[in-house]
PDB file of C-alpha atoms in Angstrom:
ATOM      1  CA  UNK A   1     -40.510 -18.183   6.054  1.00 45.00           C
ATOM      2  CA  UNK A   2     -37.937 -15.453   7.226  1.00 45.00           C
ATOM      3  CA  UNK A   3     -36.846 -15.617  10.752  1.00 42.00           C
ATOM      4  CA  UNK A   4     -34.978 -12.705  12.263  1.00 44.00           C
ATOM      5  CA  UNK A   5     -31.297 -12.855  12.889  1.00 39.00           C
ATOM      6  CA  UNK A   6     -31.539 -12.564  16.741  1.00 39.00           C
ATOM      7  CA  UNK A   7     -34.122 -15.624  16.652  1.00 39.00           C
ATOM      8  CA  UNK A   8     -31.809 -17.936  14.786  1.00 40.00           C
ATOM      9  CA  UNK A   9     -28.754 -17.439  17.074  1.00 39.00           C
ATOM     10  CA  UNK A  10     -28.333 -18.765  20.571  1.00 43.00           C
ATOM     11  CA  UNK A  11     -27.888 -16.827  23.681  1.00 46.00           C
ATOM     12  CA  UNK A  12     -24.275 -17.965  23.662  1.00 44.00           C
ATOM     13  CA  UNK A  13     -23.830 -16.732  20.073  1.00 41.00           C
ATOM     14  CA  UNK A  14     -25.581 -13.592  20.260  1.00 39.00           C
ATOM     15  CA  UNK A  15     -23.280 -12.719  23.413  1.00 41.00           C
ATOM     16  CA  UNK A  16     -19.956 -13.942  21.413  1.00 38.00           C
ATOM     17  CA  UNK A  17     -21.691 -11.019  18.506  1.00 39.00           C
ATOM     18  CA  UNK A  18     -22.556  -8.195  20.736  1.00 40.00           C
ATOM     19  CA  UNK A  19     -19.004  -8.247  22.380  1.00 41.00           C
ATOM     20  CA  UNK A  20     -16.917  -8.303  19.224  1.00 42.00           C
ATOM     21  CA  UNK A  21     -19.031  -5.520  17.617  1.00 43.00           C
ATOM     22  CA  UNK A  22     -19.076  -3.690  20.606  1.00 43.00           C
ATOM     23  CA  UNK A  23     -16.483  -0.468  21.170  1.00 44.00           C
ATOM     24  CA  UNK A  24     -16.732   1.773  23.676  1.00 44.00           C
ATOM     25  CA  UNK A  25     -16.090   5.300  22.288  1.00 47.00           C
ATOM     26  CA  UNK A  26     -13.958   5.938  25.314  1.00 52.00           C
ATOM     27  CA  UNK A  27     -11.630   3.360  24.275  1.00 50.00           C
ATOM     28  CA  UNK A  28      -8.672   3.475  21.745  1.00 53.00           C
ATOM     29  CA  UNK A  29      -8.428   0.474  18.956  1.00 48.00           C
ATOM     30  CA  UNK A  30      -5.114  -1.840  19.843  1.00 51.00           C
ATOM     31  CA  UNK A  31      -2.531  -0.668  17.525  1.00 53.00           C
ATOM     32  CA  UNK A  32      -0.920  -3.677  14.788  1.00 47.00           C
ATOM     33  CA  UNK A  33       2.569  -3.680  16.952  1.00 52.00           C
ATOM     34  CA  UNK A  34       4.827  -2.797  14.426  1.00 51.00           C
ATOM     35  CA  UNK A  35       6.770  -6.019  14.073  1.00 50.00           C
ATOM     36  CA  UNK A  36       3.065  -7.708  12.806  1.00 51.00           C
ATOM     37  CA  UNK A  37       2.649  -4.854  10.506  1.00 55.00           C
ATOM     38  CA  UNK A  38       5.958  -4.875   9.082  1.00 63.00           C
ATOM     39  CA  UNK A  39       8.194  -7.297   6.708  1.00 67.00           C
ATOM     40  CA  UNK A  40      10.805  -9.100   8.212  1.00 70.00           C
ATOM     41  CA  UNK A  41      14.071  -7.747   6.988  1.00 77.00           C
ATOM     42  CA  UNK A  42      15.839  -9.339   3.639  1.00 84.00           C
ATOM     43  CA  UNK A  43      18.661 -11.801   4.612  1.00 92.00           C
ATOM     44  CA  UNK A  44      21.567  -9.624   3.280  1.00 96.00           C
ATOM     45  CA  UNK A  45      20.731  -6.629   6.126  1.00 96.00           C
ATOM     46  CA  UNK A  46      24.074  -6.057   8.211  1.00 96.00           C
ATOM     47  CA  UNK A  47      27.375  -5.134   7.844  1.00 97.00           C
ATOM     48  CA  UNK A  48      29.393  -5.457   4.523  1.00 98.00           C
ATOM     49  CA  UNK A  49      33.221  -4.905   4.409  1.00 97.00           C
ATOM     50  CA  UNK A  50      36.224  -5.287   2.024  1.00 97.00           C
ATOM     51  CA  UNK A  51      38.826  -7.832   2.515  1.00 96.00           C
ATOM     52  CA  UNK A  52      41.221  -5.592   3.684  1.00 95.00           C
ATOM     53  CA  UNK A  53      38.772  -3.563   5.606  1.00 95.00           C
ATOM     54  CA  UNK A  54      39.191  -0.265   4.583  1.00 97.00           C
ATOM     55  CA  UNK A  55      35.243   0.272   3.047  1.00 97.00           C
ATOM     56  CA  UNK A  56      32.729  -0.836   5.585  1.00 98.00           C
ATOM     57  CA  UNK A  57      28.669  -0.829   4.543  1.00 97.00           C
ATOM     58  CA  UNK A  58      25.995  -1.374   6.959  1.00 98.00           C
ATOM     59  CA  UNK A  59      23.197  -1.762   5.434  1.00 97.00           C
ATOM     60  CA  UNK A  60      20.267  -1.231   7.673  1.00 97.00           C
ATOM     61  CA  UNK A  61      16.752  -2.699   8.020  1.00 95.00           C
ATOM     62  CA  UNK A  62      14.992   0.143   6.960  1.00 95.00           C
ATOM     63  CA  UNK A  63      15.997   0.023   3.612  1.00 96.00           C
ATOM     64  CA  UNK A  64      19.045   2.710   4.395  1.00 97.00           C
ATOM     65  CA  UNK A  65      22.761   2.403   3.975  1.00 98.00           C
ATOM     66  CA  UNK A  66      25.826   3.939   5.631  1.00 98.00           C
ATOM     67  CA  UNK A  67      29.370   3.607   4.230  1.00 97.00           C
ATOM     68  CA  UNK A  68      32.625   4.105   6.196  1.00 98.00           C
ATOM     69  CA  UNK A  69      35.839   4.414   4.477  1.00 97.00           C
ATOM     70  CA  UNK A  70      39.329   4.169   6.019  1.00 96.00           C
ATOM     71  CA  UNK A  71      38.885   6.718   9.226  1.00 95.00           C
ATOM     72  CA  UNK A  72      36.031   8.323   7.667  1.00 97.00           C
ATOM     73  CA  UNK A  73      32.649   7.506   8.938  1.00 95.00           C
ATOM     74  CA  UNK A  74      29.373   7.976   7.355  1.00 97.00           C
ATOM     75  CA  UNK A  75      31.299   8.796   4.050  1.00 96.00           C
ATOM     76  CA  UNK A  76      28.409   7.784   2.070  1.00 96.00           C
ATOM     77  CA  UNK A  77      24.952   7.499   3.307  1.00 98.00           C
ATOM     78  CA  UNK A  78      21.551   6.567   1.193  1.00 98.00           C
ATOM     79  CA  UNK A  79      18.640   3.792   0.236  1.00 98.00           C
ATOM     80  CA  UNK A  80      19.091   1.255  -1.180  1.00 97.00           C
ATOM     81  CA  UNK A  81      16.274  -1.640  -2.504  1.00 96.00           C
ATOM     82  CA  UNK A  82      17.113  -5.582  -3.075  1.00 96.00           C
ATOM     83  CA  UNK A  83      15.520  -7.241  -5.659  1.00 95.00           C
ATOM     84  CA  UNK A  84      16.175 -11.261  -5.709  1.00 95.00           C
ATOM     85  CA  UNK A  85      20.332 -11.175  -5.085  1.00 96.00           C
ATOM     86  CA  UNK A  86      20.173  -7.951  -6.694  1.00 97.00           C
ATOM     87  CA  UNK A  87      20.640  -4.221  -5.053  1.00 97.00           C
ATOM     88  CA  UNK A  88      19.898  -1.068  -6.159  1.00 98.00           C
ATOM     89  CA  UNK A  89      21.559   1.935  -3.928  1.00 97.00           C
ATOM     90  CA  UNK A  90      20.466   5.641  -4.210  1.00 98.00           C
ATOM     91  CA  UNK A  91      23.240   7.984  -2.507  1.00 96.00           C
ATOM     92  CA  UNK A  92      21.847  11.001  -0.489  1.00 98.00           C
ATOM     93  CA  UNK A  93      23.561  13.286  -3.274  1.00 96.00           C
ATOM     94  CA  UNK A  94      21.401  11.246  -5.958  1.00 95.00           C
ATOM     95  CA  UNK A  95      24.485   9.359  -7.449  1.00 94.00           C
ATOM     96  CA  UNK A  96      23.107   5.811  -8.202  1.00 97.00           C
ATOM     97  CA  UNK A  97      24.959   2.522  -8.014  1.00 96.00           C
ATOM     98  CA  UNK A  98      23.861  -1.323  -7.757  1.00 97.00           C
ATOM     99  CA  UNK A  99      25.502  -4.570  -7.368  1.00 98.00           C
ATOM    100  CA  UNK A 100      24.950  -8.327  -6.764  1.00 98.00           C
ATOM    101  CA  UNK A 101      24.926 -10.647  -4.082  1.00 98.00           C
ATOM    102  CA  UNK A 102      26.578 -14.247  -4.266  1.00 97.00           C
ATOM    103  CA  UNK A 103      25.746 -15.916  -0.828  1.00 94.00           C
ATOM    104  CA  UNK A 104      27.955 -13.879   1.654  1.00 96.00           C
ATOM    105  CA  UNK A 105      29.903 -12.336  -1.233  1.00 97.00           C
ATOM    106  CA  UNK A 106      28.602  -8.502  -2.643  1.00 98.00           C
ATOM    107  CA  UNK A 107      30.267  -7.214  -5.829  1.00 98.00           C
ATOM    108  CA  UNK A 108      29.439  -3.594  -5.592  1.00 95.00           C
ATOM    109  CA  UNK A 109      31.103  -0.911  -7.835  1.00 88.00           C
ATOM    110  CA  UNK A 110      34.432  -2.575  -8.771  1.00 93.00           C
ATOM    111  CA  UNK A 111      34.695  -3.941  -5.200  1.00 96.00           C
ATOM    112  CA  UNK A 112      34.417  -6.815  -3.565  1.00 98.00           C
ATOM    113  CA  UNK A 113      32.442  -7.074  -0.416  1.00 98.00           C
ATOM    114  CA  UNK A 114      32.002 -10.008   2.274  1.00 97.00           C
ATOM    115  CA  UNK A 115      29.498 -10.220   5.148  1.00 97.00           C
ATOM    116  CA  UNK A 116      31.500  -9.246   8.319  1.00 96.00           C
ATOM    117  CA  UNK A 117      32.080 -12.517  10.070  1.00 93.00           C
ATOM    118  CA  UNK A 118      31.021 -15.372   7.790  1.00 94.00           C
ATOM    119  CA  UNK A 119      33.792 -17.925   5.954  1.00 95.00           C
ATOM    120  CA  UNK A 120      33.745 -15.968   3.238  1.00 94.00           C
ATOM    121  CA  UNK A 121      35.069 -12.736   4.743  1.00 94.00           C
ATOM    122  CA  UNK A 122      37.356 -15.273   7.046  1.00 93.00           C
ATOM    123  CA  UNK A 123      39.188 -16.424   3.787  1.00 92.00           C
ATOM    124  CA  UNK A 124      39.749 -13.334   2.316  1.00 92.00           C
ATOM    125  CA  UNK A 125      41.452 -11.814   5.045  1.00 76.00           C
ATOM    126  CA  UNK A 126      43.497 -14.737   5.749  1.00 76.00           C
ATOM    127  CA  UNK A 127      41.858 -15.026   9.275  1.00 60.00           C
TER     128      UNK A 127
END
């Protein structure tokens, strides 16, 4: 014997049903808020720098970088993309470039970088 739907559930139930498939067309849908809908940035976001200072790379949390050298800001900007302790950089002109993370230590094109602030970057400067 079939029963219908509305018989089988109880007044309670059938309340809880017609409220959550209920939307007035006068009303928006919530939005995700954009910290739900996004990933959480990868541990090696922030600001990269040589020993003696002179190159300075942010990179950002949304995946783009920006390179100061000496007194000149912005000298290189562009994407990059991390793959395990791996980066891959793409420079707004299209020149490419990667390098490799070692905890707070970034070997990038010949250079040596350390994560502003940690021991690592402490050592090398002789702070």
């Amino acid at each position: 014997m079939r029963f219908p739907l509305l018989t089988v559930l109880s007044g309670a139930s059938i309340a809880v049903l017609v409220a959550a498939c209920s939307v007035s067309p006068d009303r928006e849908t919530p939005a995700v808020p954009a910290e739900i809908d996004q990933e959480p940035p990868h541990p090696y976001v922030g600001m990269w720098v040589t020993a003696d200072g002179h190159i300075r790379q942010e990179l950002l949390a949304n995946g783009r970088y920006d390179e100061a050298r000496g007194r000149r800001k912005s000298a290189y900007t562009g994407s990059y993309q991390v793959f395990g302790t791996r980066i891959e950089y793409v420079d707004d002109t299209g020149f490419t470039a990667d390098g490799t993370f070692d905890a707070d230590i970034l070997h990038h094109g010949g250079d040596v970088f350390y994560r502003e602030g940690s021991d690592a970057h402490r050592r090398s400067s002789g702070s």
